[in-house]
Each structure stands twice: as C-alpha cells, then as structure tokens.
Short mmCIF file of C-alpha atoms and ligand atoms in Angstrom, two decimals:
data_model
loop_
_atom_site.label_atom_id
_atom_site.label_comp_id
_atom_site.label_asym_id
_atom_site.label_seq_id
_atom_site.Cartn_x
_atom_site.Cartn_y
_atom_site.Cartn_z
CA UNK A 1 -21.62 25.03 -6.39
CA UNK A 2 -18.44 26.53 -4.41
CA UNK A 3 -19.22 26.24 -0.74
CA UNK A 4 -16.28 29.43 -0.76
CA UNK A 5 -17.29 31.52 -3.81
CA UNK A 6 -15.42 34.98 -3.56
CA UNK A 7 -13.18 33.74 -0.85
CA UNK A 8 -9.27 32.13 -1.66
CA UNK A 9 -7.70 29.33 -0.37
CA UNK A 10 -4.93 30.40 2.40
CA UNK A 11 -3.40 27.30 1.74
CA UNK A 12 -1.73 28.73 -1.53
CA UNK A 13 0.18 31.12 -0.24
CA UNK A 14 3.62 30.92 0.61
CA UNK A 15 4.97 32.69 3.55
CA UNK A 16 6.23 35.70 1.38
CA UNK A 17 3.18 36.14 -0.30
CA UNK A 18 1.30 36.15 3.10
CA UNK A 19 3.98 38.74 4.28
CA UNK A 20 2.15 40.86 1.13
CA UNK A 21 -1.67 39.66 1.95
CA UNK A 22 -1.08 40.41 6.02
CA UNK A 23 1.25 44.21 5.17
CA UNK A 24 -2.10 45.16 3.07
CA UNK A 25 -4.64 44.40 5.80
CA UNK A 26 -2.20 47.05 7.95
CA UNK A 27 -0.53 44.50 10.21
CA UNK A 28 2.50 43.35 11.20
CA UNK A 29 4.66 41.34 8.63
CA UNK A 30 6.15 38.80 11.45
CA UNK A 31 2.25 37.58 11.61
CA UNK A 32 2.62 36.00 8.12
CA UNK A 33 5.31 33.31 9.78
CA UNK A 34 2.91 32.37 12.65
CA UNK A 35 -0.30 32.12 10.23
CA UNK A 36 1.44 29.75 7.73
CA UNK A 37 2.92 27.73 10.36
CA UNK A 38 -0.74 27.10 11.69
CA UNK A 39 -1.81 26.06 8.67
CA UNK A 40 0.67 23.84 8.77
CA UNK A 41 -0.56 22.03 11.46
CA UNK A 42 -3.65 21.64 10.08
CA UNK A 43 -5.96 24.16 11.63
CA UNK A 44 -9.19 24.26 10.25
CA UNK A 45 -10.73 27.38 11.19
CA UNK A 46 -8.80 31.02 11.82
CA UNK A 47 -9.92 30.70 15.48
CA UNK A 48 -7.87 28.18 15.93
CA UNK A 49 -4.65 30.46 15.54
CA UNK A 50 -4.48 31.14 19.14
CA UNK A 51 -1.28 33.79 18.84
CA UNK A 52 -2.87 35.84 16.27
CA UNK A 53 -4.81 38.57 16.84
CA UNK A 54 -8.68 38.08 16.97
CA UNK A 55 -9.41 41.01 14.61
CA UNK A 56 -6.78 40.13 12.06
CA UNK A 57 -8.53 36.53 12.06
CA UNK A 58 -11.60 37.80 11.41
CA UNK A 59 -10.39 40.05 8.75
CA UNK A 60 -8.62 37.04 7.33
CA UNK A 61 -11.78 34.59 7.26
CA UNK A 62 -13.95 37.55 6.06
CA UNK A 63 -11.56 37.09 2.53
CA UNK A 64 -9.81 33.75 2.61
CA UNK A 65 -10.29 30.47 3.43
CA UNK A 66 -8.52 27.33 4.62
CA UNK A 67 -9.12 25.10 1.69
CA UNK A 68 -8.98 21.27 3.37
CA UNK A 69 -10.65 19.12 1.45
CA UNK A 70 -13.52 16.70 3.13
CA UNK A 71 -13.64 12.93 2.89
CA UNK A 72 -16.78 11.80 1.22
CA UNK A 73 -15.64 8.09 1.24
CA UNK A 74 -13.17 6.09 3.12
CA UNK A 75 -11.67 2.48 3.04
CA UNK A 76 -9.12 1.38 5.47
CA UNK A 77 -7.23 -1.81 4.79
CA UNK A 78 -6.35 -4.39 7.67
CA UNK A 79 -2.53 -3.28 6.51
CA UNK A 80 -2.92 0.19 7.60
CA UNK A 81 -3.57 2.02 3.77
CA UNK A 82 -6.37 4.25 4.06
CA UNK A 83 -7.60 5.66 0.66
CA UNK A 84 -9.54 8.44 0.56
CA UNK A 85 -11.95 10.34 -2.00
CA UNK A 86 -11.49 13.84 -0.92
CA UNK A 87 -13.79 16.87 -2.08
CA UNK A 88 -12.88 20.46 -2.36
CA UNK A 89 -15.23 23.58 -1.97
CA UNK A 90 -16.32 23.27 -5.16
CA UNK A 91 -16.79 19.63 -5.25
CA UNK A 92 -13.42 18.83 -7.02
CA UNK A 93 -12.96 15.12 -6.04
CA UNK A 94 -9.68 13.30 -6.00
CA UNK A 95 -8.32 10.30 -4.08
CA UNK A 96 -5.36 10.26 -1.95
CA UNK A 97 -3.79 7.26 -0.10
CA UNK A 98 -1.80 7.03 3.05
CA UNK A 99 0.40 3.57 3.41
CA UNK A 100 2.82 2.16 5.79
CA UNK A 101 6.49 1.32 5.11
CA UNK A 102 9.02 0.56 7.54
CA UNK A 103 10.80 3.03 6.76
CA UNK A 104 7.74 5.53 7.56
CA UNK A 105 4.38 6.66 6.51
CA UNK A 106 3.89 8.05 3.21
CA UNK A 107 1.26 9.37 1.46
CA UNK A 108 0.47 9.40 -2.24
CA UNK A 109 -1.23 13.03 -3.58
CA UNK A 110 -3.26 13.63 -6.68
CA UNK A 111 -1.98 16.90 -8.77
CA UNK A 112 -5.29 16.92 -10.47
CA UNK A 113 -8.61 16.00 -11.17
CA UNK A 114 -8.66 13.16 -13.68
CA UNK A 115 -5.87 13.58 -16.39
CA UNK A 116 -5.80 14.13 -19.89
CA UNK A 117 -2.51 11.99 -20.96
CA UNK A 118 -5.00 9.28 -21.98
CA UNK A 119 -3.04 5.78 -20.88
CA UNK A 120 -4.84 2.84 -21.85
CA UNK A 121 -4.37 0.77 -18.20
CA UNK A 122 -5.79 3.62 -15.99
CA UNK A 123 -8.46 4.30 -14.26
CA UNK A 124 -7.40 8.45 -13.52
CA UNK A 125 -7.90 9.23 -17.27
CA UNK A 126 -11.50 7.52 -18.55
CA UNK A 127 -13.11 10.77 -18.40
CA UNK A 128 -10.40 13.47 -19.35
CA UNK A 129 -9.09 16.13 -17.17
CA UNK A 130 -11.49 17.56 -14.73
CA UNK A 131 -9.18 20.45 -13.37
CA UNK A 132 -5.48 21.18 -12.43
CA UNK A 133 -5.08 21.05 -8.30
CA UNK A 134 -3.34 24.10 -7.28
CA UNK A 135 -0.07 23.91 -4.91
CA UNK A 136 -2.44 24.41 -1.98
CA UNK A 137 -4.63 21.66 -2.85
CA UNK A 138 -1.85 19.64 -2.88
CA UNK A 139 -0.58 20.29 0.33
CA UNK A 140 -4.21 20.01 1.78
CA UNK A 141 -4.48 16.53 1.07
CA UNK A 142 -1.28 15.78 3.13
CA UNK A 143 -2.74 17.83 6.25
CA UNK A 144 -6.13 16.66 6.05
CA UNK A 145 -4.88 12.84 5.53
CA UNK A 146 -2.42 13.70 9.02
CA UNK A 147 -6.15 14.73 10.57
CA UNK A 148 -7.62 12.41 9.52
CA UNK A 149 -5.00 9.69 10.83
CA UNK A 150 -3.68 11.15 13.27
CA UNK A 151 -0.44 9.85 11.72
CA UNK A 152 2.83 11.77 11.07
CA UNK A 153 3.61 11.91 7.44
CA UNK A 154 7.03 11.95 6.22
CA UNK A 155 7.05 10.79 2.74
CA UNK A 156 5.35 11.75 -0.48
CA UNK A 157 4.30 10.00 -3.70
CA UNK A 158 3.07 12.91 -6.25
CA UNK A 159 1.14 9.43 -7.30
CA UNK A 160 -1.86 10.01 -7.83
CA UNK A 161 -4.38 11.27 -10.25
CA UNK A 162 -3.38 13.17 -12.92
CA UNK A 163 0.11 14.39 -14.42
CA UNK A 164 2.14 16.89 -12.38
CA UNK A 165 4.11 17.96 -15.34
CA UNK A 166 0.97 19.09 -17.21
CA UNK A 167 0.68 21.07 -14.08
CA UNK A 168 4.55 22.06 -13.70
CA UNK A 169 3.56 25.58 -11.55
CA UNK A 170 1.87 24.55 -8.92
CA UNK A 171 3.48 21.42 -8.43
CA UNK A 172 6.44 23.52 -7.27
CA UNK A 173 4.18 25.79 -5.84
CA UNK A 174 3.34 22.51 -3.42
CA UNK A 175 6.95 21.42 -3.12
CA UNK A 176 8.32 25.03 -1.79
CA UNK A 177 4.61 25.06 0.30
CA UNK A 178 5.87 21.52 1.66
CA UNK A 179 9.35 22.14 2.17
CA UNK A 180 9.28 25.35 3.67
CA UNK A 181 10.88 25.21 7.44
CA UNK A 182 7.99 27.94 8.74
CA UNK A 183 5.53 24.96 7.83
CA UNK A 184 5.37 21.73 7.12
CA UNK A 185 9.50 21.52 6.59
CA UNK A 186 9.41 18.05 4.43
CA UNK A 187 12.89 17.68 3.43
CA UNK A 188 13.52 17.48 -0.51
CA UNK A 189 14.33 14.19 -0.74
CA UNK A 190 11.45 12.75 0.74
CA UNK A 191 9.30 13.71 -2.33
CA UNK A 192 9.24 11.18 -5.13
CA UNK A 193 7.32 13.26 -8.75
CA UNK A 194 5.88 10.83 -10.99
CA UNK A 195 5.42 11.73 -14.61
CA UNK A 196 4.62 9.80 -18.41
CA UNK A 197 7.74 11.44 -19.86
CA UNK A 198 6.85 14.89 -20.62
CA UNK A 199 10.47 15.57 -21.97
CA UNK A 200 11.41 19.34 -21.37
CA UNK A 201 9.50 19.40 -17.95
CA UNK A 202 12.36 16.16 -16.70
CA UNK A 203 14.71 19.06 -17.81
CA UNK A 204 13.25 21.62 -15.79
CA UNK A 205 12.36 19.52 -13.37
CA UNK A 206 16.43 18.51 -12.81
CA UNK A 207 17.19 22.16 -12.46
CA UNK A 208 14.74 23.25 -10.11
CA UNK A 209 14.18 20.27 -8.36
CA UNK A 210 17.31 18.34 -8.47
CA UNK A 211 16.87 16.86 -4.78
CA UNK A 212 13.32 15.61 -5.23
CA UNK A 213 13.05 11.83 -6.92
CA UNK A 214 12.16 11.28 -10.01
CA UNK A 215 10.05 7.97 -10.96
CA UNK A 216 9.20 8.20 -14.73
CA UNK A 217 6.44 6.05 -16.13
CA UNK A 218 7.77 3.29 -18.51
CA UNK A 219 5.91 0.68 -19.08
CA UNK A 220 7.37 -0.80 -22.11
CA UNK A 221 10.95 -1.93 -23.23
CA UNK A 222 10.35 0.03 -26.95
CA UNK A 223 8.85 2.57 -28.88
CA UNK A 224 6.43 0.99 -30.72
CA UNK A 225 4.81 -1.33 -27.45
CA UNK A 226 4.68 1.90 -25.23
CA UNK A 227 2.90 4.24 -27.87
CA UNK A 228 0.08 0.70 -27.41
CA UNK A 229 -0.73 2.42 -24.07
CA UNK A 230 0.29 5.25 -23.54
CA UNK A 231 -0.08 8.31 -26.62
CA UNK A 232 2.22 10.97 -24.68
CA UNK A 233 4.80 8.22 -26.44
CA UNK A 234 3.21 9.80 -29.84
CA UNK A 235 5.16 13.04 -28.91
CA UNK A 236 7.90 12.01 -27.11
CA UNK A 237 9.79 9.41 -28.19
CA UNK A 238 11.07 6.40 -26.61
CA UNK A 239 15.06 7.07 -27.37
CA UNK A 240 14.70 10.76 -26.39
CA UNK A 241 13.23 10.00 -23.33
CA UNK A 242 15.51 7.58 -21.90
CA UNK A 243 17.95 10.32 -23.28
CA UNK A 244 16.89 13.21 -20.89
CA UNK A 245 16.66 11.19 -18.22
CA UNK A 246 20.70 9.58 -18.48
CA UNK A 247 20.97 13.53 -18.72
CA UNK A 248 19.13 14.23 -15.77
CA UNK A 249 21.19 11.26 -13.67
CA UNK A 250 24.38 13.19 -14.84
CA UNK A 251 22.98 16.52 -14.10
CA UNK A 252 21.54 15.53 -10.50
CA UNK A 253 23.89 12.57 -9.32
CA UNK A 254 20.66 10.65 -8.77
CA UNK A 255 19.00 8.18 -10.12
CA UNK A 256 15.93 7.90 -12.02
CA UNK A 257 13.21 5.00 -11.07
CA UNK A 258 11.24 3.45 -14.03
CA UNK A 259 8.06 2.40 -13.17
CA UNK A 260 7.10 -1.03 -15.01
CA UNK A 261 3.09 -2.09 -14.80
CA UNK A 262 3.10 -5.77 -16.12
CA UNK A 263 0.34 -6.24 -18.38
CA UNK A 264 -0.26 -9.85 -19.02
CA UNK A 265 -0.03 -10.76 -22.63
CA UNK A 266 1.36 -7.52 -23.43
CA UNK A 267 4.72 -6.63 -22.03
CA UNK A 268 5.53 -9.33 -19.16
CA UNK A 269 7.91 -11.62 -22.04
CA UNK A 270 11.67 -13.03 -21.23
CA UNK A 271 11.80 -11.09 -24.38
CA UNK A 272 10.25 -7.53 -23.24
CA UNK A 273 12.69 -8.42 -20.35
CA UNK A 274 15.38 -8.83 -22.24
CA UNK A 275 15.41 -5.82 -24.45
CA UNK A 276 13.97 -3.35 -21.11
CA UNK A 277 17.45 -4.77 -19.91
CA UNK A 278 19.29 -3.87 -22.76
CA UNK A 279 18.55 -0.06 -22.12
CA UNK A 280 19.00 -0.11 -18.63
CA UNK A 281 22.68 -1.46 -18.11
CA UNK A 282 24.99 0.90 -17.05
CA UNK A 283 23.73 4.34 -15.79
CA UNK A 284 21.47 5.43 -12.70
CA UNK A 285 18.52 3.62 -13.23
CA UNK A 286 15.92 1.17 -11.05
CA UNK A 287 12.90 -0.54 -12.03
CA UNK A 288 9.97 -0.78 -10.00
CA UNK A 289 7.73 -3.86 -11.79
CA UNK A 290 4.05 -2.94 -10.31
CA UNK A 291 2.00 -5.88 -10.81
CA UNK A 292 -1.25 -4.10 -12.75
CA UNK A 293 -4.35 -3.27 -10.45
CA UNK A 294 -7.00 -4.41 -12.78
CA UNK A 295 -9.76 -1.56 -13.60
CA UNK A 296 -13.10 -1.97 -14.75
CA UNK A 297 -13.39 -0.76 -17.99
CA UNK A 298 -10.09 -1.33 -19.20
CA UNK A 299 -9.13 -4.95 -21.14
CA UNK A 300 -5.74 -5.63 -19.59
CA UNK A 301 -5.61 -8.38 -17.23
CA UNK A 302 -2.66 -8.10 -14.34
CA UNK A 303 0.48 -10.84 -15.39
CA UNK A 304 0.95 -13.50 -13.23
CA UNK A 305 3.56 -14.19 -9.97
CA UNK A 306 5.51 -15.81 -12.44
CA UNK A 307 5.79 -14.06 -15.31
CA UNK A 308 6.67 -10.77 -12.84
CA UNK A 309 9.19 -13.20 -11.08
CA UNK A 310 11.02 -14.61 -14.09
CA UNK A 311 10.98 -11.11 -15.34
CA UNK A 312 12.78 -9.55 -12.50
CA UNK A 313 15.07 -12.56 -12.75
CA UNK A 314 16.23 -11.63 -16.38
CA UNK A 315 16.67 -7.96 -15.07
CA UNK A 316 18.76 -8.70 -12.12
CA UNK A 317 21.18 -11.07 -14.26
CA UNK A 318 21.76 -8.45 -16.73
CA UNK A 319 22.84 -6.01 -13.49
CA UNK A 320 20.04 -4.05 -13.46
CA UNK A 321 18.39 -2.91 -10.10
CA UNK A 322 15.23 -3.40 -10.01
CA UNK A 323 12.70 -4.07 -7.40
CA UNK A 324 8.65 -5.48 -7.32
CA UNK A 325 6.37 -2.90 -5.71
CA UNK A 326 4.76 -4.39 -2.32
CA UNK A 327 1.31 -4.84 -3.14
CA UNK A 328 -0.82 -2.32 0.18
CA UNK A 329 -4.26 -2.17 0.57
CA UNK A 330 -5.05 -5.39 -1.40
CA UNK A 331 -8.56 -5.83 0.61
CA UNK A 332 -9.40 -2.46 -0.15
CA UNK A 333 -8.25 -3.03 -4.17
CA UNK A 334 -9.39 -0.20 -6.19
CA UNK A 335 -6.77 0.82 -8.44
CA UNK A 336 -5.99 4.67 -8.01
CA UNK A 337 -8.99 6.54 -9.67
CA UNK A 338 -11.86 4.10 -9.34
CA UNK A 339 -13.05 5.44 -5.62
CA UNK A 340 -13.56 8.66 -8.16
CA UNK A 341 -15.46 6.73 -10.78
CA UNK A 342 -17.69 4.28 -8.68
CA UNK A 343 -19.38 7.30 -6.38
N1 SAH B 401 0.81 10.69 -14.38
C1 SAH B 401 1.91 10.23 -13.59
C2 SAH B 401 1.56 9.87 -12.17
C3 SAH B 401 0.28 9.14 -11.88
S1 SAH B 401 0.13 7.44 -11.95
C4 SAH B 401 2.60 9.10 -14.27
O1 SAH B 401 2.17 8.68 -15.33
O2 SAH B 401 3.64 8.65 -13.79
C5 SAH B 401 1.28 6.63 -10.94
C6 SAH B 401 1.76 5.33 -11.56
O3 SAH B 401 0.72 4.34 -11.60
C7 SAH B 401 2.20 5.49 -13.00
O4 SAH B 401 3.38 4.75 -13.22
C8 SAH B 401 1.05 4.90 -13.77
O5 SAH B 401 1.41 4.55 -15.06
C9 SAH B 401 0.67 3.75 -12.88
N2 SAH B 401 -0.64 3.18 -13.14
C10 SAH B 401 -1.74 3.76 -13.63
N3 SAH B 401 -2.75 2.88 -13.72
C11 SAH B 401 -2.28 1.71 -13.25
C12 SAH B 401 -2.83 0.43 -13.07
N4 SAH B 401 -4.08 0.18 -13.41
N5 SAH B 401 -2.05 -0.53 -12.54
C13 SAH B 401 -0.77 -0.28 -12.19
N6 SAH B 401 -0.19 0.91 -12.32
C14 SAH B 401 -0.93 1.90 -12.85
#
C-alpha cells in the first residue's frame, strides 16, 4: 500500500524543475529557491515553510509530498553509529548508517532496495533487487538521519544497499540534489560512490563526476578468484577493470580506492597479497582491507587479525597505500542488509 498514492515526492525535484512545477501553479518563480531550501532543512510538512505563501502550500501538499522515509527499527552503538531501517510511503525498506570520524560525521546511503549484482559475501543481494531509490530518496535518508540525530552531516558513503551504477540517473540526480548551494550545498568531494566495476558507468562516472570519490569493489587479486564471488566479474573482466580505472586516475587526477573484504580461507594469503600488490604499484590507487562482517546465510567466515595484518604488511612493503577500515558499530554488528532481512 502507498501511504501517498497519486501524490510525488518534492524531494526529487531540483530547484529548476520546481521553478517549472511552482510557474504552472501561477506563482512566482523566486518561490522555487525558498521551497527547496526548506526541504533542505528537513521540513516535514508544507506548513512548516514559514516564508511561503499559505495557499501555494496548500496547493503544493494537495499534489506533492515530502517523501522522508520513517524509521521502523533503530540500533545505536556505544561508539556513536546509529543504523537505521528506514521505510518509504510505499513500504520500500532500506538501511542507512550514520558513524563518527574525527574528521566528521558521515553517513552511508542505500541507492536501492536490495541489489541484483548477486555477490556471494552479502547480505544486500539474498533476495534480488526490490526497487531502484530515486535521487530524492537518496537525499531523504541524509535529512531524515540529520532529524533523527540531530547531528550535522558532512560526509557521504553511497554504501549501502544496492549498486548505484545500475541506477546511474538518479544517483546524479542525488548528487546535483546534494550539492546544490540553494539546499543542502555538500561539496563534491565529500561524496565517496561505491560500485562492483560496472565498466562504462567508471567512464561516465569520471566525466560527470570527476570531483566525487570513487571506491570500486575488489575483493580479489585475479580474475578467476573474484568471478568466486562476485558474477558482475563474468562481464567485466578483471584486466579491463583495473584498466578504466588507471584511466579514470589520469582523467580525474584522483585516485581510486579498492575496497578489499578478507574472506578467511579464500583471499587473505601472503600470496593473494602478493599478486593484489603486483597490480597496484605505481598509479593512484589505495586499498581499504575491510575485515568481512559475517552474514547469516552466507558460508564465508571473516579472516583473522593476523592474516589482515600480515596482509597489509606485504602491501605496504611493495609501496602500496593501503589502509584497514576501523571496525564502528561492532555491538550493534549486523552487516549492511541484515536489519532488512531479520524484520
Ligand atoms: N554495490 C556497491 C556498494 C555497496 S556495498 C559495491 O559493490 O561497491 C559497500 C561495500 O561493502 C562493497 O565493497 C561491498 O563489496 C562490501 N560488502 C558487502 N558485503 C560485505 C560483508 N559481508 N562484509 C564486508 N564487506 C561487505
């Protein structure tokens, strides 16, 4: 059931297309600046745009709505990490996670409803893709986390469930939502896109995008180990990626960050080290070595404090940079996409 049925979610629009929506309902175009910048804030409710004019809110709720999503669970960790299952209107649920760094808080997003890239370690992708999350969506789980907190949010992890390059449009739909100085303003470089390797979207991605970070999924130090657990290896290769993304360090001056879960048993060798180091000496790359979050379901077992420690040893003596995730909200444990699956 859609608690909104007929009505769209205000949150999608960006401040040109509200220009449009707000010119039609025979008002004034300088309204569309001072509506989006309320929803930036968070505002749940049209009354709560105090500037605008009464009958142009209630025109505007009569069609639209401000799509926030509601938190049907909650866990808070003693570290400050609050993960959240969020539900839309039409009880889309997703998780999102708010952590603490020193250098600020950040929040990691979902850019859809389950996923359909089918890797073998997660928890996001057991039961296929639900739905794509539109821009708006996106950018509602940053406000309604900021509610919800009462914390200022100045980083962003497109972490979460699901693959933003399966959903390329409105994943720039939420970037130029985010970034936009009549809202929210988050500057470019504070948003770090995660993606499996979908090849010609890193390419696009470098064009349109080329301030935002890329982290690419990795996993594995060859072809044949990463098409074990993850099949989007089945259709793009393991030379071709690494390929488009020295490319995309030469295109964008930046570097690209390899995320590395180590599985015990399967890629956490001196050897796996060895060759992983092999193809990343001598261009812009890090690797972040995630110790595993062990999901129920799923065989693989997380590698041990030594095996991640002797790996990042072999790494750092062939000159590669490479750093071990911090381990947040350990208490609270859940790898991304279980809150989802144990309702
Ligand atoms: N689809 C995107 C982004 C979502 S996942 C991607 O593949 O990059 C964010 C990161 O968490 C990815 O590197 C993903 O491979 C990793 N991940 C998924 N399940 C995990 C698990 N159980 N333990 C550790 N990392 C995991």
């Amino acid at each position: 059931m859609n608690k909104e049925a007929g009505k769209k979610n205000i949150l999608d629009y960006l401040p040109e297309e509200l220009e449009a929506v707000i010119a039609e309902l025979g008002e004034k175009k300088f309204r569309a600046a001072q509506i989006f910048g309320w929803l930036a804030k968070g505002v749940t409710g049209f009354d709560d745009m105090k500037n605008v004019p009464a009958p142009l809110r209630a025109e505007l709720a009569e069609k639209y709505y401000i799509g926030l999503p509601e938190a049907v669970r909650r866990q808070s960790s003693v570290d400050g990490t609050v993960k959240c299952l969020f539900e839309f209107a039409d009880g889309t649920q997703i998780e999102s996670v708010f952590m603490k760094y020193e250098y600020g808080n950040s929040i990691c997003i979902s850019s859809q409803s389950g996923c359909r890239m089918g890797c073998t370690f997660c928890a996001s992708t057991m039961d296929g893709l639900d739905r794509s999350l539109t821009g708006g969506e996106m950018l509602a789980q940053v406000l309604a986390m900021r509610n919800l907190t009462g914390e200022d949010i100045g980083h962003i992890v497109v972490m979460g469930m699901g693959e933003p390059f399966d959903n390329y449009e409105e994943l720039s739909r939420f970037i130029n939502l985010i970034h936009d100085k009549k809202g929210y303003g988050l500057g470019l470089r504070n948003i770090t896109v995660s993606t499996c390797g979908l090849i010609p979207k890193i390419r696009l991605f470098a064009e349109d995008f080329p301030q935002v970070n890329l982290a690419v999924s990795l996993h594995a130090p060859n072809q044949k180990l990463r098409e074990q657990t993850m099949p989007v290896a089945k259709k793009y290769d393991y030379d071709a990626l690494l390929k488009t993304c020295r490319e995309y360090t030469v295109l964008t001056g930046r570097r690209v960050t390899f995320e590395y879960a180590v599985i015990d048993g399967v890629n956490d060798s001196p050897e796996c080290a060895k060759e992983l180091a092999s193809r990343m000496k001598g261009w812009l790359s890090h690797v972040n070595l995630i110790p595993l979050n062990e999901v129920r379901g799923r065989k693989y077992k997380t590698a041990n404090e030594k095996s991640v420690a002797a790996f990042k040893k072999i790494l750092e003596s062939n000159g590669v940079a490479v750093t071990v995730r911090r381990t947040l909200g350990s208490d609270i444990d859940a790898a991304c996409g279980q809150l989802r699956r144990n309702r």
